[in-house]
Coordinates of C-alpha atoms in Angstrom, one line a residue:
X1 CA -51.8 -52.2 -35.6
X2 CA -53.3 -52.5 -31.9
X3 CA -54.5 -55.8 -32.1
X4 CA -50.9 -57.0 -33.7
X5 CA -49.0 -55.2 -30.9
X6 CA -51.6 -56.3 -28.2
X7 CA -50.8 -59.9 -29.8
X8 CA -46.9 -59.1 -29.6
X9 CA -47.4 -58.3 -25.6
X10 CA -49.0 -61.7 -24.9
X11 CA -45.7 -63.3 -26.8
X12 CA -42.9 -61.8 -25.0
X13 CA -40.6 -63.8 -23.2
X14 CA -40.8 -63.9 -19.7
X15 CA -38.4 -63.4 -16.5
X16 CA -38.9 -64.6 -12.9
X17 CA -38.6 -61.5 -10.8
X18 CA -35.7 -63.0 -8.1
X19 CA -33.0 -65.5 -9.8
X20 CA -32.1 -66.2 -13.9
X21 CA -34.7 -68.3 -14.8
X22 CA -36.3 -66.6 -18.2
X23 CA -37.9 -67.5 -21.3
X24 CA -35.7 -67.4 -24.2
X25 CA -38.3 -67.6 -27.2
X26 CA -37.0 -67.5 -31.2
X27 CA -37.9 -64.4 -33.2
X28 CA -39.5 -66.8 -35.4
X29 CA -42.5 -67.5 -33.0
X30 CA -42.7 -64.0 -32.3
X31 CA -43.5 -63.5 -36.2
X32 CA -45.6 -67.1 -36.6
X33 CA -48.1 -66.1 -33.3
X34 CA -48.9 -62.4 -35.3
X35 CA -49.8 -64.3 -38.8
X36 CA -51.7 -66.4 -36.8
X37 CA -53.6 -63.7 -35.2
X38 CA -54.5 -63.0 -38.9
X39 CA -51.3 -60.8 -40.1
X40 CA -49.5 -60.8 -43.4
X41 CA -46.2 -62.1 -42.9
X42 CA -44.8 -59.5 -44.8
X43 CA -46.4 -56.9 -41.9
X44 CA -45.6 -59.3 -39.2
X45 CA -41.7 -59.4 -39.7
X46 CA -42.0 -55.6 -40.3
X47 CA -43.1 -54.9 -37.0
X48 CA -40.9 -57.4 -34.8
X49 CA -37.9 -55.9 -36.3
X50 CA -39.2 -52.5 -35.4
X51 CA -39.9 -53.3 -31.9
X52 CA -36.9 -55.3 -31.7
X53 CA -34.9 -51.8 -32.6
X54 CA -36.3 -50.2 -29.9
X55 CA -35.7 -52.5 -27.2
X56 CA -32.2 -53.1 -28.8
X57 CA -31.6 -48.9 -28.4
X58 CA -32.9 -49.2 -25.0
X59 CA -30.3 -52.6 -24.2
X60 CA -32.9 -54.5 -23.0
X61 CA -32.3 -57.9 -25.0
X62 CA -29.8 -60.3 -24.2
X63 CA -26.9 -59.8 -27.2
X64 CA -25.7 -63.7 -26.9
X65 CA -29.3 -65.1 -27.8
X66 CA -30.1 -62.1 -29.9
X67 CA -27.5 -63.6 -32.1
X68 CA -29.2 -67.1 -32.2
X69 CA -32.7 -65.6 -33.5
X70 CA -33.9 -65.4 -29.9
X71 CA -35.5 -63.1 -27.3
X72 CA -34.8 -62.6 -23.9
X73 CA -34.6 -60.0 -21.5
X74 CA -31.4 -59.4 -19.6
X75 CA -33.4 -59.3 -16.7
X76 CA -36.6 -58.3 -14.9
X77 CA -36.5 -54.6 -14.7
X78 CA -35.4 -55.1 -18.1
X79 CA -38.4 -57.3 -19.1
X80 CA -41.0 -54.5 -17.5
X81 CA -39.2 -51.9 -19.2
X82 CA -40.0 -53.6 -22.8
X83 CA -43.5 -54.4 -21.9
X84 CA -44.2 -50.8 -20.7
X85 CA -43.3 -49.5 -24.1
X86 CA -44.9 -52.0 -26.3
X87 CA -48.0 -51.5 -24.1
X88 CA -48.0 -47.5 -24.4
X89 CA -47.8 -48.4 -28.2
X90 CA -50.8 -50.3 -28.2
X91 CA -52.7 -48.4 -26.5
X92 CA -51.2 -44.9 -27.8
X93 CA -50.4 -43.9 -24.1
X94 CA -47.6 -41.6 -23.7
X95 CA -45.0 -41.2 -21.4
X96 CA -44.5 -38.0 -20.6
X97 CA -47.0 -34.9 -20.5
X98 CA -48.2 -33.7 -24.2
X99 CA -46.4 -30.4 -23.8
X100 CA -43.2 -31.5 -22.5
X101 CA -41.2 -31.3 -25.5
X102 CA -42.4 -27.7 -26.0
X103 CA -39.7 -24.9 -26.9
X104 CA -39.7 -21.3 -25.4
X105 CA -38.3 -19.3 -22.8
X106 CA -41.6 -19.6 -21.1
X107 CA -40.6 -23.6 -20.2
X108 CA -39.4 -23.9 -16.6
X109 CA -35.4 -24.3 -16.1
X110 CA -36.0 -28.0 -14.1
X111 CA -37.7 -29.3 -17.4
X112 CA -34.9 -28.1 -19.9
X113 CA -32.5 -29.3 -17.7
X114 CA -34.4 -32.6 -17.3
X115 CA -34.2 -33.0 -21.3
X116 CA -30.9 -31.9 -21.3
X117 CA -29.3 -34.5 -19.7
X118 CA -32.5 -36.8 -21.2
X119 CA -29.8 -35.7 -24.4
X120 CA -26.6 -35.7 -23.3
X121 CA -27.1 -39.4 -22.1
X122 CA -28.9 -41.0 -24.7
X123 CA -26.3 -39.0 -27.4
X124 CA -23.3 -40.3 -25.4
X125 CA -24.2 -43.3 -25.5
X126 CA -24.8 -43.6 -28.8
X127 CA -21.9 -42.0 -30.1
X128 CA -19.8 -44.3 -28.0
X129 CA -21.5 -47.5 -29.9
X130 CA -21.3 -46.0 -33.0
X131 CA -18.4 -43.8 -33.7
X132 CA -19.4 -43.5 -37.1
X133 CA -22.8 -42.2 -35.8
X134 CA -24.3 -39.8 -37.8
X135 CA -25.0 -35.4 -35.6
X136 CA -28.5 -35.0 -35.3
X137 CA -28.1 -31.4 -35.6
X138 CA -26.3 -29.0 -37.9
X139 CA -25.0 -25.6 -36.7
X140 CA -23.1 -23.0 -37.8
X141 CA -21.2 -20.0 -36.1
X142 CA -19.8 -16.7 -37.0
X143 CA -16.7 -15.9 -34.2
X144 CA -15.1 -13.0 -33.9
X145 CA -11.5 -12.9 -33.1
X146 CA -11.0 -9.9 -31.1
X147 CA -6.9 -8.7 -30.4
X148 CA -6.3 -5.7 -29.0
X149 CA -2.2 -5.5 -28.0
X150 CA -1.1 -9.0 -27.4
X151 CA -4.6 -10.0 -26.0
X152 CA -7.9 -11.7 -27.2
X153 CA -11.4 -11.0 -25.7
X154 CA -13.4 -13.9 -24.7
X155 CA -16.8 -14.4 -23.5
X156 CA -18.7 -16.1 -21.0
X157 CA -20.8 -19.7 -23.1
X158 CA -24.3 -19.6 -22.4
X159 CA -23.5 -23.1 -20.2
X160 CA -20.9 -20.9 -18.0
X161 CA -22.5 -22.0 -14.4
X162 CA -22.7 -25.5 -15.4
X163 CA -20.0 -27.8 -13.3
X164 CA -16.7 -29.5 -15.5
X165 CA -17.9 -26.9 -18.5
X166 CA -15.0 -24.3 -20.0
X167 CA -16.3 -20.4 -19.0
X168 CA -15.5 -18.5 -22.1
X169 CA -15.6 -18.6 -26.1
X170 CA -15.0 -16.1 -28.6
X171 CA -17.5 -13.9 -28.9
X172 CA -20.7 -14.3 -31.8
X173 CA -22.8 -17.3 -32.4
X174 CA -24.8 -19.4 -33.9
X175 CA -27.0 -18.7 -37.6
X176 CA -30.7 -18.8 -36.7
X177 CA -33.9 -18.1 -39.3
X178 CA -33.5 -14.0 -38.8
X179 CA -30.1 -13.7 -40.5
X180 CA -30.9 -15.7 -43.6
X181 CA -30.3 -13.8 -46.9
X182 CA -33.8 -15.0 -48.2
X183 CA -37.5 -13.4 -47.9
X184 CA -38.6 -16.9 -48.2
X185 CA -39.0 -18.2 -45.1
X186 CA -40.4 -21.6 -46.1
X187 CA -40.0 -24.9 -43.8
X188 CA -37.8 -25.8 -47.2
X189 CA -35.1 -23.7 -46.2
X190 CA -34.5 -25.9 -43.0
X191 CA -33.4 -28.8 -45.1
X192 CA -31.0 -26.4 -46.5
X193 CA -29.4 -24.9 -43.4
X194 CA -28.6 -29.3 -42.7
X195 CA -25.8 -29.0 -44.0
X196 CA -22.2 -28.0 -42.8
X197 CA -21.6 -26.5 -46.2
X198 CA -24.8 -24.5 -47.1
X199 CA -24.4 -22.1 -48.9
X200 CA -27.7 -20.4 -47.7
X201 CA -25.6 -20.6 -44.4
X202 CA -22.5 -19.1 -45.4
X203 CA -23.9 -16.3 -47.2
X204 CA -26.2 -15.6 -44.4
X205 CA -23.4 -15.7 -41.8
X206 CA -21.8 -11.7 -41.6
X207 CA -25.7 -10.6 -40.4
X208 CA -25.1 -13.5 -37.8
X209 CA -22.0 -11.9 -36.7
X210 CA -23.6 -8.2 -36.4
X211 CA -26.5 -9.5 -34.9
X212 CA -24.6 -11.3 -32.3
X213 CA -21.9 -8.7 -31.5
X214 CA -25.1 -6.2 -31.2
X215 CA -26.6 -8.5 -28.5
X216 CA -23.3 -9.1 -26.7
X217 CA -21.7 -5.7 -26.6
X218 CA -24.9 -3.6 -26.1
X219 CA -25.6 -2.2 -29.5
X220 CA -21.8 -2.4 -30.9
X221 CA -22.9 -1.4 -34.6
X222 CA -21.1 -2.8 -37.6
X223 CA -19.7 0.7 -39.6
X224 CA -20.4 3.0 -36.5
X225 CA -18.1 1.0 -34.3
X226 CA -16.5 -1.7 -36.3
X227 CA -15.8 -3.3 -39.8
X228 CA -14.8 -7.2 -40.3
X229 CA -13.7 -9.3 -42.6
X230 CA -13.7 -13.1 -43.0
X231 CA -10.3 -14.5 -41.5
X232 CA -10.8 -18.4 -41.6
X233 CA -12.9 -21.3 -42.2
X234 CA -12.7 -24.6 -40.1
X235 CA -13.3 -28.0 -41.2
X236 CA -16.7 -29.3 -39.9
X237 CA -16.2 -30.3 -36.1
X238 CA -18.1 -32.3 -34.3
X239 CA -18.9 -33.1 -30.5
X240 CA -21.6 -34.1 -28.2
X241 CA -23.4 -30.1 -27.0
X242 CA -25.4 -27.4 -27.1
X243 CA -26.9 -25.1 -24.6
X244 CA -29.6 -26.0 -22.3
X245 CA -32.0 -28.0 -23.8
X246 CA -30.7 -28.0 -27.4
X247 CA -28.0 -30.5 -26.7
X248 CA -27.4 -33.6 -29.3
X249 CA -25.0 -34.9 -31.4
X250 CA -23.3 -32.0 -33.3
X251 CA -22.0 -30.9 -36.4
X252 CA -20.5 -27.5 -36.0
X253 CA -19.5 -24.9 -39.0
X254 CA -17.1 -22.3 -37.6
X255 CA -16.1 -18.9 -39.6
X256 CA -13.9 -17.2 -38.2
X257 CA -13.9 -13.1 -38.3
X258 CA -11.4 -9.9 -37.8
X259 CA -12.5 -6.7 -36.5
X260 CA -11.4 -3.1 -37.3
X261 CA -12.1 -1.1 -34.3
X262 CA -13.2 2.5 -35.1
X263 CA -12.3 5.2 -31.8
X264 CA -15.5 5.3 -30.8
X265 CA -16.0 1.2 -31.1
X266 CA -12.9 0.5 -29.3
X267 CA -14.1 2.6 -26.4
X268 CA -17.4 1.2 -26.4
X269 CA -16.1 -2.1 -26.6
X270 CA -13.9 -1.8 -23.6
X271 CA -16.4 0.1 -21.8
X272 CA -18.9 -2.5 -21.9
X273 CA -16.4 -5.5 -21.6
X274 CA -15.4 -3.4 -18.1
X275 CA -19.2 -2.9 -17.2
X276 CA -20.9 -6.6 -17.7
X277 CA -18.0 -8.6 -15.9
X278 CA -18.8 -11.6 -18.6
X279 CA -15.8 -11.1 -20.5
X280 CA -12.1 -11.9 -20.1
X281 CA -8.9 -11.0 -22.1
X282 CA -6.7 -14.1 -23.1
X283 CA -3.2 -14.0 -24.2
X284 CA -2.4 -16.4 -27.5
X285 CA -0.4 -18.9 -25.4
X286 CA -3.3 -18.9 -22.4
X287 CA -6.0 -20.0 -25.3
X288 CA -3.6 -22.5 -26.8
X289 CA -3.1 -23.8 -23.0
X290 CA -7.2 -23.3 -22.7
X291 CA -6.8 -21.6 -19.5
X292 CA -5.9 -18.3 -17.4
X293 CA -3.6 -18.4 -14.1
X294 CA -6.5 -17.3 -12.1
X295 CA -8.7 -20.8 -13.7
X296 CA -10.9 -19.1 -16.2
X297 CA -11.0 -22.1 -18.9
X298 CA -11.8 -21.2 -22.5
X299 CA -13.6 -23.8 -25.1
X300 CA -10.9 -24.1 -28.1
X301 CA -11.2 -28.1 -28.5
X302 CA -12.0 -26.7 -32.0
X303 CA -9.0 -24.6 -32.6
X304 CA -6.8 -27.3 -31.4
X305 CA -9.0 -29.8 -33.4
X306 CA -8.5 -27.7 -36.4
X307 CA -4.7 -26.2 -35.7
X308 CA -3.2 -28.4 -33.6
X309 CA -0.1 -26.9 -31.8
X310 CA 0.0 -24.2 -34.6
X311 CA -2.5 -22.4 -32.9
X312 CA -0.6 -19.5 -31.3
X313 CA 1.6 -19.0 -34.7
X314 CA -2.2 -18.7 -36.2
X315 CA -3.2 -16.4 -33.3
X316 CA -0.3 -14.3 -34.4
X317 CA -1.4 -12.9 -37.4
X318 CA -4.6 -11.4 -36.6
X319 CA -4.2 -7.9 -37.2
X320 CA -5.1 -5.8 -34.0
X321 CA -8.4 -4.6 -33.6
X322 CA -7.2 -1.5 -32.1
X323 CA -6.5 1.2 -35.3
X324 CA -4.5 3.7 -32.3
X325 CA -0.6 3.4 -32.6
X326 CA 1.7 3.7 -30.0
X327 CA 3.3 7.1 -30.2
X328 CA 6.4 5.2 -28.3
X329 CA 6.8 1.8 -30.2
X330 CA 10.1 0.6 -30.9
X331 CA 13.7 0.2 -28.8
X332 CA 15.4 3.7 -29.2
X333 CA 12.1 5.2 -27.4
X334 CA 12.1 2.6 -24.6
X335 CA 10.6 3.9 -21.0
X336 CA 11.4 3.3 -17.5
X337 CA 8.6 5.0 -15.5
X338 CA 10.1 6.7 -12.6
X339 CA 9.6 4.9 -9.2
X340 CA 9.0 8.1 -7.4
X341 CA 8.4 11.4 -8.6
X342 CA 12.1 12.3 -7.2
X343 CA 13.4 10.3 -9.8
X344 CA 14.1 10.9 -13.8
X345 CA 12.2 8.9 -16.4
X346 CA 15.2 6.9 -18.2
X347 CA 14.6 6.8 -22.2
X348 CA 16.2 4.8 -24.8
X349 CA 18.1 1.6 -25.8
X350 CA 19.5 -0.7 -23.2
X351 CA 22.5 0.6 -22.1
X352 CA 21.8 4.0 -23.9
X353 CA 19.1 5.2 -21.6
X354 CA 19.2 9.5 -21.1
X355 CA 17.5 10.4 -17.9
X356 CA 15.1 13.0 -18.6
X357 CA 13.5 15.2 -15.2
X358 CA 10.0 16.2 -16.3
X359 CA 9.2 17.8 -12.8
X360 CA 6.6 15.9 -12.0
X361 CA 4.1 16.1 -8.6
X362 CA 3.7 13.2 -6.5
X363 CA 0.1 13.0 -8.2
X364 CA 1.3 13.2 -11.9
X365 CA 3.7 10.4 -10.6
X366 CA 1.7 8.1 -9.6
X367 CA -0.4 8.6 -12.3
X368 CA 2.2 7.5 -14.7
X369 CA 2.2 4.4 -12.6
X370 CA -1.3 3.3 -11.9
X371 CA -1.1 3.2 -16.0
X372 CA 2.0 1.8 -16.5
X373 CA 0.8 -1.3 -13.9
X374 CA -2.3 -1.7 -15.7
X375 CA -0.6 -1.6 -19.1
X376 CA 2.2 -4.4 -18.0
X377 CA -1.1 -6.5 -16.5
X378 CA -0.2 -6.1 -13.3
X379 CA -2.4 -6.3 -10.1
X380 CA -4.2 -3.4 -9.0
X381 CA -6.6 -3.1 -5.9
X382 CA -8.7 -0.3 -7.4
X383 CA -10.7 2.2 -5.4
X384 CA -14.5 3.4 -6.4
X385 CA -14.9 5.2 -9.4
X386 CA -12.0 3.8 -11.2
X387 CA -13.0 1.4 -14.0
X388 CA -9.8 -1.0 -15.4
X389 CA -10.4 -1.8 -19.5
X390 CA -8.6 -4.0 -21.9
X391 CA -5.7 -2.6 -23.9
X392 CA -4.4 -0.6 -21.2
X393 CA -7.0 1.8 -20.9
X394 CA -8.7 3.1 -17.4
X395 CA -11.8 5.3 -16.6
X396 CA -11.0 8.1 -14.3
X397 CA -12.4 11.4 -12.9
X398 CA -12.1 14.9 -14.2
X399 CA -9.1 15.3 -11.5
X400 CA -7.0 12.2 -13.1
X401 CA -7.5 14.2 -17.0
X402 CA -6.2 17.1 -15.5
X403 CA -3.6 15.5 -14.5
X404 CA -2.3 13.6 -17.4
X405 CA -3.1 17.0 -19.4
X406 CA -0.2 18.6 -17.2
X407 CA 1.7 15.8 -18.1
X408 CA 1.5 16.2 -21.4
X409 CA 2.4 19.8 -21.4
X410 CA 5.7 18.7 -19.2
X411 CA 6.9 16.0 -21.9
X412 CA 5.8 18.1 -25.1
X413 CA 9.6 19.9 -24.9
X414 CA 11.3 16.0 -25.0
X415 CA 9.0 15.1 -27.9
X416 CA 7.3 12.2 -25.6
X417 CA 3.9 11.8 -26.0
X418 CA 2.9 9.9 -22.8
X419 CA 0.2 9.4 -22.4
X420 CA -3.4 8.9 -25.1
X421 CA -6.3 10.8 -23.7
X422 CA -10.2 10.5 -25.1
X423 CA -13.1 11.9 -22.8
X424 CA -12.6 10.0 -19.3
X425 CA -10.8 7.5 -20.7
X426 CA -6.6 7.2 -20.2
X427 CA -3.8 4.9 -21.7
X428 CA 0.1 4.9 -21.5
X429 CA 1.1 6.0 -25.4
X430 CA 3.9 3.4 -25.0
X431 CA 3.7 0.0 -26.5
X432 CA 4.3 -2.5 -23.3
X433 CA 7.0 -4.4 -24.7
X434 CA 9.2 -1.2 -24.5
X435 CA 7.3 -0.4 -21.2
X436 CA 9.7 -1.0 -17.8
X437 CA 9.8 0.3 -13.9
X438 CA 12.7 2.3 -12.7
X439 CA 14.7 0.1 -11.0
X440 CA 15.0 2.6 -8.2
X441 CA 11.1 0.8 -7.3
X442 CA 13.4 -3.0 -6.9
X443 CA 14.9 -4.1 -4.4
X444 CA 16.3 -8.1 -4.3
X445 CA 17.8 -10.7 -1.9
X446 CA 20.7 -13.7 -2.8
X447 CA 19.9 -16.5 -0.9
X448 CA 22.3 -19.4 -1.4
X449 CA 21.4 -22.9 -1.0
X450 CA 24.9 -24.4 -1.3
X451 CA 28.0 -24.1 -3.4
X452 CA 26.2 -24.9 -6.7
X453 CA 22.7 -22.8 -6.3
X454 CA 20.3 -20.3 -5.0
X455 CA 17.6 -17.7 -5.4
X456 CA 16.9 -14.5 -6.7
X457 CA 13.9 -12.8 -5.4
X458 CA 13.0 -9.7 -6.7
X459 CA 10.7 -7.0 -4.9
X460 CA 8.8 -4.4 -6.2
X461 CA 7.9 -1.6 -3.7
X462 CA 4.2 -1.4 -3.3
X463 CA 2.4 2.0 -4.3
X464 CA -0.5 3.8 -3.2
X465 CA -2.2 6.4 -5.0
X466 CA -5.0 8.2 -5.2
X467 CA -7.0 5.7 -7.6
X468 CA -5.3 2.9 -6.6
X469 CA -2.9 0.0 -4.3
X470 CA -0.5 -1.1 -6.3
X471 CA 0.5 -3.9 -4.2
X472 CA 4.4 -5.3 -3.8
X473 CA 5.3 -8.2 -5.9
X474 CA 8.1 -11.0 -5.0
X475 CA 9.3 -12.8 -7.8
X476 CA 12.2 -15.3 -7.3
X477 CA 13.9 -17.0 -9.7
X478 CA 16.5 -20.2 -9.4
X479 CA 20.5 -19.4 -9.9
X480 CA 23.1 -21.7 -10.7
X481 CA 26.9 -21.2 -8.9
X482 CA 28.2 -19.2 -11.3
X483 CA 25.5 -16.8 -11.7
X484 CA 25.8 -16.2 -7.9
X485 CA 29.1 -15.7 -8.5
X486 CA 28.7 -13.4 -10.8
X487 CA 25.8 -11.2 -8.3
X488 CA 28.1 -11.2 -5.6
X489 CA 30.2 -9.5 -7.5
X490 CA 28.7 -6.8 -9.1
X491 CA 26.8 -6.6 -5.4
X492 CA 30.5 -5.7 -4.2
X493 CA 31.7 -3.5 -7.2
X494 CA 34.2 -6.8 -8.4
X495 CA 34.3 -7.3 -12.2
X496 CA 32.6 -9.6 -13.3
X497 CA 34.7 -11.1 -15.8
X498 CA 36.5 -13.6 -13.5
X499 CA 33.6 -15.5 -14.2
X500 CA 32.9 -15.7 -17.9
X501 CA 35.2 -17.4 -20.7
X502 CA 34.6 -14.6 -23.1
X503 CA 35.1 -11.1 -22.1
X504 CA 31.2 -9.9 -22.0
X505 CA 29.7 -13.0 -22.4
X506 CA 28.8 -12.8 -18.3
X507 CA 26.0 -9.8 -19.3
X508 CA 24.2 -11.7 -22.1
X509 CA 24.2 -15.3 -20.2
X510 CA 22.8 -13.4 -17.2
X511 CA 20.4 -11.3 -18.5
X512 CA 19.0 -14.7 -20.4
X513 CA 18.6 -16.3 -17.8
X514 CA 17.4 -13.7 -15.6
X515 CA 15.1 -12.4 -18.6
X516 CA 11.6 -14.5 -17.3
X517 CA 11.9 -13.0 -13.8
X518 CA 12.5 -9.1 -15.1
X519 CA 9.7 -9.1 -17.8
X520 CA 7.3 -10.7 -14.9
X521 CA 7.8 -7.2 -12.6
X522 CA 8.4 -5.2 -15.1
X523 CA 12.4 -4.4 -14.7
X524 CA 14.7 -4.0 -17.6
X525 CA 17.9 -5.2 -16.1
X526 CA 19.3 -6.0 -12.3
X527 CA 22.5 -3.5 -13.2
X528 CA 23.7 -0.6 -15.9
X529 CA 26.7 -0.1 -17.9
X530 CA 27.6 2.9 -19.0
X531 CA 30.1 3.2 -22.4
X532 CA 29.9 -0.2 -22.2
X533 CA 32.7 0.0 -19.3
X534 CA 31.2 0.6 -16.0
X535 CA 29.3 -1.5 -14.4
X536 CA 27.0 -1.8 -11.4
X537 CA 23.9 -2.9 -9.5
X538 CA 21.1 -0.2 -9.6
X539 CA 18.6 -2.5 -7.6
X540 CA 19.2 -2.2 -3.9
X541 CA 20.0 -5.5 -2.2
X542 CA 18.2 -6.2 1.0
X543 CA 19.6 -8.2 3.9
X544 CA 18.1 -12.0 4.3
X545 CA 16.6 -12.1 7.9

């Protein structure tokens, strides 16, 4: 085989090094010189369309005379290129260094990345040829969808600090050889696992999940902490990736899994979502968007892939993770918080709300409130020692039990169970859609642009406890004329009805389209009626400067 490819490298075409002039020599010759140099012809051809492949893969022949049964370089580089690799195949150099290709953490980063984008390059391009290209790896990966409330926990990829790559994924991973169902560990079981439909695979997949959930959630224990079942199954998916160095041409097998949180897992789970800083809570419509306001991205080509612009309708019936109720979950035992603790909490429907004085301490008040912020997902500037979960929950100290405790003892008489207490670990009892501010904590300013619209901002109060800064928000919101109309005059105790078609229509068109800005600060309406009658603004109106 030397000799023949030693032969070849004397026969291949050659190109000036400055201008086109270049040797354009039929494929034929290439084959007659080798039998010549004492090969079959049946080995002769064998071997030029071999090396032909590779210099093809590498685009190093000219396409045009290719097609006429002839070789020639594109150009010089291109010419040197060819020879270099025929050459190290004569003579059996390599290359690169004998252990480059070797796998382990023990590998320096620069190398790994080196093959990485060795990978992504070579796969990219050959993929784009060849959309019909065949993955050159098979993997498959047990996800866990996590909902707690109306929220979904994600994690940081493995990629996460690479540039123009999305941060977070649901959390699990991939099958590897430890989680197979099998004592036999034989190289056989490889050819198996190459396969987007193993069996092997999908059997072996729920000790993938507890595995990974172990890893990722320091020692979250299936039965102690949790118990799952299988939720979905997505067609085979592929795409160009893989972390670090394991990066090719991919065919991915996704099952998708529900968790049942016990107590003590949901805890745990929060706790250490709140302690490594690699997680992040998604809503259903921020995962279907594939991004957070604040820019954290989240890798769901594949849910889109396989859901398409059903995904949040799918989202919506995970069951929740958490297995605590709301003790105050439905309309008739709606809250408004009180903005100070001179003021009532208001409880009930819309327009039915009894004010109830529970005597609260400044301290029990603002209590109330740094959980009640947290629960609506608003921003908190949090002081040391104070440790924000998911699903509304917050770490305090001894004082801040106490507290709620006492709080408990005050609300026990009106049957309101406020707040859910386990070790140092606090929650509003109050499901957050039914969760408001008192309005006394609003104030708002009209500012009209001309005759046919204006503004609405809406302002709520800053707070500072002792845990806590529960900064001001401004929200504003654009008004058409007769909305402004209808402000102005509820601002200066006029009825309202002058402006509607239908008596009471003016209340439902107006809290419709005033609905996005209240739900955003946390305000149930911008006035009250009482017996369905009386009506007026209980947000004070501040003065435009």
């Amino acid at each position: 085989m030397k000799i023949l490819l030693n032969t070849l490298i004397d026969l291949l075409p050659l190109n000036a090094e400055e201008g086109n002039l270049r040797e354009s020599l039929p494929e034929a010759e290439l084959v007659a010189g080798l039998v010549a140099n004492r090969a079959l012809p049946e080995s002769a051809g064998m071997l030029v369309q071999l090396i032909r492949a590779q210099l093809c893969a590498l685009c190093l022949l000219d396409l045009i005379e290719l097609a006429r049964g002839h070789w020639a370089f594109i150009s010089f580089p291109a010419s040197l290129m060819g020879r270099s690799l025929v050459e190290s195949l004569a003579t059996g150099n390599t290359w690169l260094p004998a252990d480059y290709w070797e796998q382990g953490e023990h590998r320096p980063e620069p190398i790994k990345e080196e093959q990485r984008q060795w990978l992504n390059r070579i796969e990219t391009a050959r993929i784009d040829s060849n959309p019909d290209a065949r993955p050159v790896r098979v993997v498959h990966v047990a996800w866990a969808v996590i909902r707690i409330g109306n929220q979904f926990l994600l994690s940081h990829r493995e990629d996460r600090h690479r540039p123009g790559e999305k941060s977070h994924v649901l959390p699990g991973g991939r099958l590897n050889v430890h989680d197979l169902v099998t004592n036999d560990p034989s190289p056989a079981i490889l050819r198996q696992l190459f396969d987007a439909h193993s069996p092997l695979a999908n059997e072996s997949l729920d000790n993938t999940l507890k595995r990974e959930l172990r890893e990722e959630l320091d020692g979250f224990r299936h039965a102690e902490h949790y118990q799952f079942k299988r939720w979905a199954q997505l067609p085979p998916y592929r795409m160009v990736a893989g972390a670090g160095n394991r990066h090719a041409y991919t065919e991915y097998a996704f099952t998708l899994y529900t968790l049942h949180l016990t107590p003590a897992g949901e805890l745990h789970l929060l706790d250490c979502e709140a302690r490594q800083k690699k997680f992040a809570w998604f809503t259903a419509n921020e995962i279907a968007t594939g991004k957070k306001a604040d820019g954290t991205t989240a890798f769901v080509d594949v849910l889109h892939k396989s859901w398409g612009d059903q995904i949040t309708e799918k989202l919506a019936t995970v069951p929740d993770a958490s297995i605590t109720e709301y003790a105050l979950a439905d309309e008739t035992r709606m809250i408004d918080l009180p903005a100070s603790h001179t003021h009532p909490l208001r409880v009930g429907k819309t327009g039915k709300e009894r004010s109830i004085d529970l005597g609260l301490t400044e301290p029990e008040c603002h209590l109330l409130q740094l959980l009640g912020w947290h629960a609506l997902g608003f921003s908190i500037e949090t002081r040391p020692g104070v440790q924000r979960l998911g699903g509304g929950w917050i770490r305090l100290d001894d004082a801040a039990i106490a507290l709620a405790r006492t709080i408990l003892e005050k609300a026990a008489p009106h049957n309101l169970l406020l707040i859910d207490v386990r070790e140092q670990h606090l929650r509003l009892n109050i499901n957050p859609a039914f969760l408001h501010i008192g309005a006394e904590a609003f104030s708002y300013l009209i500012d009209e642009h001309d005759s046919a619209s204006g503004t609405l901002t809406l302002i709520r109060q800053a707070v500072d406890t002792p845990w806590a800064l529960l900064p001001e928000s401004k929200m504003q919101h654009p008004v058409k004329a007769n909305t402004l109309k209808i402000l102005w005059a509820l601002d200066e105790g006029k009825d309202p009805e002058t402006y509607s078609d239908k008596a009471g229509d003016w209340s439902r068109n107006l809290a419709q389209q005033l609905k996005p800005i209240f739900e955003n600060v946390g305000l149930r309406k911008l006035w009250r009626t009482a017996n369905k009658v009386d009506t007026a603004l209980v947000v004070r109106r501040l003065v435009s400067a």
